[in-house]
XYZ file of N, CA and C in Angstrom:
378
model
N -89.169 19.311 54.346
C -90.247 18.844 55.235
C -89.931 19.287 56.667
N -90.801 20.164 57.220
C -90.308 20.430 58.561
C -90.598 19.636 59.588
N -90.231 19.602 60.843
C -90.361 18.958 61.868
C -89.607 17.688 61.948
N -88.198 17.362 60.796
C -87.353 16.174 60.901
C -86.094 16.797 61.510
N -86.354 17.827 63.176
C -85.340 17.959 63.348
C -84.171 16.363 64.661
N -83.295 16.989 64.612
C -82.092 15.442 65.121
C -81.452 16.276 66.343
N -81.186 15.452 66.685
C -80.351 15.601 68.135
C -79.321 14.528 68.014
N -77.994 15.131 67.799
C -76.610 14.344 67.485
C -75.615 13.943 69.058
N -75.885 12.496 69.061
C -74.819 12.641 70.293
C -73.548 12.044 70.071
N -72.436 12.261 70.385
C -70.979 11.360 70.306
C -70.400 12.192 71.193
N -69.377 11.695 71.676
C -68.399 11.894 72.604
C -66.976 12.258 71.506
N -67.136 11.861 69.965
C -66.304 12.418 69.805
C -66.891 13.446 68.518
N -65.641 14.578 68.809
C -66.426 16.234 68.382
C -66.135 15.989 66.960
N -65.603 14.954 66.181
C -64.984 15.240 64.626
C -65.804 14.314 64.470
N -66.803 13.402 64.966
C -67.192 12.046 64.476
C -69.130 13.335 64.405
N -69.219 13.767 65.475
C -70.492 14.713 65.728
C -71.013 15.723 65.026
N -69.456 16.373 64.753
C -69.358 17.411 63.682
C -70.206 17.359 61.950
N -69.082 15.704 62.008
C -69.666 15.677 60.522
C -70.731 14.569 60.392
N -71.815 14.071 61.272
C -72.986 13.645 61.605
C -73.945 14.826 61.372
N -73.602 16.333 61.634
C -74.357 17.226 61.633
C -74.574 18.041 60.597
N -73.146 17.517 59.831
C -73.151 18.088 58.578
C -73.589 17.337 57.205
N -73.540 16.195 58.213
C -74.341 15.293 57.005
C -76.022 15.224 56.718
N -76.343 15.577 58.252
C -77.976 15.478 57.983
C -78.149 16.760 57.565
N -77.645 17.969 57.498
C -77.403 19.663 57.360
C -77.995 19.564 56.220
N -76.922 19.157 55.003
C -76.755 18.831 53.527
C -77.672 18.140 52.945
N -78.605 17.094 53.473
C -79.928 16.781 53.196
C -80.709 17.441 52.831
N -81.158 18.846 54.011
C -82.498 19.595 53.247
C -83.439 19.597 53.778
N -83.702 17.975 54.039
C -84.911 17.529 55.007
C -84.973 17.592 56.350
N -83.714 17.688 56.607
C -83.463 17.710 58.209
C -82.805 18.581 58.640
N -83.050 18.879 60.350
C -82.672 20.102 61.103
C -81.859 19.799 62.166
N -80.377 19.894 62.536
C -79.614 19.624 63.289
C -80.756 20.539 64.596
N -81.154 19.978 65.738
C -81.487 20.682 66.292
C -80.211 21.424 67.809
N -79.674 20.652 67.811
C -78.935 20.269 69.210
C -77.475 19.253 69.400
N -76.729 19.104 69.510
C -75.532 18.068 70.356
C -75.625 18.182 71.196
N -74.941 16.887 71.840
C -74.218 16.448 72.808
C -73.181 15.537 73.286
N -72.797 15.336 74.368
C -71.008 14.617 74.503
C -71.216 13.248 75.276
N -72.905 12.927 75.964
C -72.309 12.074 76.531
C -74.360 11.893 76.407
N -74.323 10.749 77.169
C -76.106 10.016 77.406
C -76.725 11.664 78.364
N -76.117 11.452 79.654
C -76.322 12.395 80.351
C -77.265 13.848 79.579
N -76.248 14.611 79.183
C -76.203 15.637 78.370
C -77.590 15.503 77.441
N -77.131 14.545 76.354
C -78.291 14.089 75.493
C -79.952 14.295 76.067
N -79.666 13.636 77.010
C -81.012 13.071 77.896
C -81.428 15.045 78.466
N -80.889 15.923 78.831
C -81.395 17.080 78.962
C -81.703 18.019 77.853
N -80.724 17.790 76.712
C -81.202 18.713 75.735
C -82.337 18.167 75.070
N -82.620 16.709 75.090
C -83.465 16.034 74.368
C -84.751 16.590 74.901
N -85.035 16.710 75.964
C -86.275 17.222 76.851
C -86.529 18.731 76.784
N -85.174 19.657 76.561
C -85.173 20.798 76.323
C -85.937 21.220 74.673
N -85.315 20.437 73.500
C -85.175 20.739 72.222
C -86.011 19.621 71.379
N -87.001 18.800 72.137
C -88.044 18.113 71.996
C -87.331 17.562 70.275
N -86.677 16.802 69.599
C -86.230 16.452 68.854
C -87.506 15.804 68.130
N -87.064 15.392 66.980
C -88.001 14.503 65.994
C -87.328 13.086 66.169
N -86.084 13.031 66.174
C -85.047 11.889 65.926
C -84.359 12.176 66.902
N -83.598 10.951 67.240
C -82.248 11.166 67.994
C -80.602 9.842 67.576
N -79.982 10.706 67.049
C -78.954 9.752 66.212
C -78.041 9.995 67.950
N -77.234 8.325 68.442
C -76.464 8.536 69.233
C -75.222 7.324 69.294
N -74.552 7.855 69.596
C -72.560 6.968 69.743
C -73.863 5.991 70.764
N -72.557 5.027 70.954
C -72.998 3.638 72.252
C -72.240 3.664 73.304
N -70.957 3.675 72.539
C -69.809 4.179 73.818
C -69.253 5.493 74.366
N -69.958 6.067 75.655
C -69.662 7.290 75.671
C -69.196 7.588 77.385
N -68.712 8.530 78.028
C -68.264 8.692 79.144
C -69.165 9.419 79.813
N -69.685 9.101 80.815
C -70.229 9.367 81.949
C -71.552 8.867 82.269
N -72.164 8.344 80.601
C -73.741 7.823 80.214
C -73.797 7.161 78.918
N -73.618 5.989 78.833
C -73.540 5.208 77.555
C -75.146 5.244 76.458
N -75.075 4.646 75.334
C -75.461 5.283 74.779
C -77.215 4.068 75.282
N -76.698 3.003 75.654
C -77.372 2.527 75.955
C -78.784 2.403 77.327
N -78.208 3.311 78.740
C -78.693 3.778 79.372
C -79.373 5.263 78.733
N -78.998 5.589 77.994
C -79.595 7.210 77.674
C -81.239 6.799 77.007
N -80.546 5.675 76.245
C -81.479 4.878 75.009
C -82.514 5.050 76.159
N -82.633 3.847 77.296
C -83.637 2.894 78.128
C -84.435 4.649 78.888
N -83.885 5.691 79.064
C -84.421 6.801 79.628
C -85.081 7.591 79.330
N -84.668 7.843 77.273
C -85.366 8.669 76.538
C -86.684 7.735 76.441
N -86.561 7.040 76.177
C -87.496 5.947 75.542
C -89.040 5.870 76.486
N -88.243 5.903 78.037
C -89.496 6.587 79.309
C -89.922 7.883 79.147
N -88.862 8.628 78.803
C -89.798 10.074 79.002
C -90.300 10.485 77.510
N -89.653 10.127 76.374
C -90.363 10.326 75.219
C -90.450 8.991 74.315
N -91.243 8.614 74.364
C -91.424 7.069 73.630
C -91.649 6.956 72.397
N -92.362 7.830 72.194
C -92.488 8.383 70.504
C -91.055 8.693 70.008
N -90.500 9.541 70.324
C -89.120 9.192 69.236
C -88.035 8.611 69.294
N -87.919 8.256 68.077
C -87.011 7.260 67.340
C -85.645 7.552 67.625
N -85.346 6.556 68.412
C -83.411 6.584 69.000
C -82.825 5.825 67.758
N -81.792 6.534 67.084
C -80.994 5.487 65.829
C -79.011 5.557 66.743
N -78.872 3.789 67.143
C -77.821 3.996 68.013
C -77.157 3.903 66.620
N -76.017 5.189 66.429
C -74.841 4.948 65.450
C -72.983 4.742 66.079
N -72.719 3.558 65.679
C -71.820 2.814 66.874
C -71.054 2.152 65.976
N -69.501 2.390 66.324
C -68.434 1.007 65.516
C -68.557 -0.247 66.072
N -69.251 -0.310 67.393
C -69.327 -1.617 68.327
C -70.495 -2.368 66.845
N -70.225 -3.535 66.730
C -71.423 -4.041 65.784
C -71.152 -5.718 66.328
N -71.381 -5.972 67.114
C -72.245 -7.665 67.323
C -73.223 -8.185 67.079
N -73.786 -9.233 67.220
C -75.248 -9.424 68.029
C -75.706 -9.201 69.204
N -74.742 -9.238 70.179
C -74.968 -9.311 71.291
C -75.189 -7.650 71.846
N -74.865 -6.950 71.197
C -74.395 -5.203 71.126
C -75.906 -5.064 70.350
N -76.126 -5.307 69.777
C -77.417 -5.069 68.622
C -79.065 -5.413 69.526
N -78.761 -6.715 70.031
C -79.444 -7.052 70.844
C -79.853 -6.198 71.965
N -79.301 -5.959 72.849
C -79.018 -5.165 74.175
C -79.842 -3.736 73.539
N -79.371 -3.538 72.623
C -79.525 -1.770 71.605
C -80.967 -1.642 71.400
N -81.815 -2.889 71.311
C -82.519 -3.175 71.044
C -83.669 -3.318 71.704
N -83.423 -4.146 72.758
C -84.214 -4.515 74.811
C -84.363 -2.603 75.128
N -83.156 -2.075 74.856
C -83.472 -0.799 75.601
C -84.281 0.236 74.812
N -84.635 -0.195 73.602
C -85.668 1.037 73.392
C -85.178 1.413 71.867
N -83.868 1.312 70.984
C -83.978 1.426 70.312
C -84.056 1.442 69.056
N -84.363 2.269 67.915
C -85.433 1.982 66.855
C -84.627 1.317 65.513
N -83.580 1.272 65.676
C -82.272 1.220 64.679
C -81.335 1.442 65.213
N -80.282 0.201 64.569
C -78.613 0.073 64.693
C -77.979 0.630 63.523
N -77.652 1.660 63.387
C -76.305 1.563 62.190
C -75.362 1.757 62.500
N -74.334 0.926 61.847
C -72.902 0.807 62.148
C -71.938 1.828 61.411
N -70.945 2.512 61.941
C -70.039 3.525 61.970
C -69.652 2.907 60.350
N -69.398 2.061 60.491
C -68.850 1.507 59.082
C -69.425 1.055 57.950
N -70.742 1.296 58.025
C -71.716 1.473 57.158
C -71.790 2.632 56.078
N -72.212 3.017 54.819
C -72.166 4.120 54.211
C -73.149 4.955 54.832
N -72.564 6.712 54.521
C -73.510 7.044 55.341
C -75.004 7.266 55.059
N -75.151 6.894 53.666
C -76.493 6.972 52.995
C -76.973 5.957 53.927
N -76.649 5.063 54.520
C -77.422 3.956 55.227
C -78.197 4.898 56.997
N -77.141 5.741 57.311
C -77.835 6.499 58.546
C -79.056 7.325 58.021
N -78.898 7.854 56.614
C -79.527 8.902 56.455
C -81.345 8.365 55.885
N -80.906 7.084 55.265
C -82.318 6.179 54.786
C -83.359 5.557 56.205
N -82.410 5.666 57.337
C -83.266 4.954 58.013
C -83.645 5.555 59.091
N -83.456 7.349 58.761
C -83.373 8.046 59.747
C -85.095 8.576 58.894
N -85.126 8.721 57.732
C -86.351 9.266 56.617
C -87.098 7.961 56.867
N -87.215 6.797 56.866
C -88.029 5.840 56.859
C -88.273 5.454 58.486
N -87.568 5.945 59.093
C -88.631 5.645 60.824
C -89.348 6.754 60.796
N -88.470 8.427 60.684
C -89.744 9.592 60.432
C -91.193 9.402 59.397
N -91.181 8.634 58.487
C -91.933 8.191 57.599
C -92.863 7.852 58.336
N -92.647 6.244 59.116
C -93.386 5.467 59.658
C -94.247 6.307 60.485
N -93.810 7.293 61.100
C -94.275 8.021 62.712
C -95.540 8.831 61.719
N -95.049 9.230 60.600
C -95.994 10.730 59.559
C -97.134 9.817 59.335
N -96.872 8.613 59.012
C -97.694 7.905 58.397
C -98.992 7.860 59.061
């Protein structure tokens, strides 16, 4: 199905790597882009007009949470999925106020990133 391409952000390159290789191996989806930090994210995202955007929470120079509250202004239509080992309520919450569309946790299987990354694109096709 075309047009489920992703924009991968983490700060770390082995955690990003195989985020990219996981949606790769799907079929359905198109790594379009990385990045290392909110900052970063937030320009290629505008550059490489994404379908999705999978992103870390904790990151250096632009957390994942300010990137969230920015994309969300300049493109509101797509779906931010924060993927984060941080897992509270209070973390979930916050993730949430700023714009975005889904929490999955680092420690989750990864069939769980990949179901809810096809069922928000779903919702949008629909």
């Amino acid at each position: 199905m075309p047009g489920r391409t992703v924009l991968v952000v983490d700060d770390n390159p082995v955690i990003r790597k195989a985020v990219c290789e996981l949606f790769t191996r799907e079929g359905d989806f198109e790594v379009c882009g990385e990045a290392e930090n909110g900052r970063e994210a937030i320009k290629k995202a505008q550059l490489l007009k994404p379908a999705l955007i999978v992103t870390d929470l904790s990151m250096p120079r632009m957390n994942g949470l300010e990137e969230t509250r920015i994309l969300k202004t300049l493109m509101p239509a797509v779906p931010v999925i924060i993927y984060s080992a941080l897992s509270d309520p209070f973390v979930d919450k916050a993730a949430l106020e700023a714009g975005a569309s889904a929490i999955v946790s680092k420690s989750d299987n990864v069939r769980v990133l990949i179901e809810k990354a096809r069922q928000l694109l779903d919702e949008i096709a629909a």
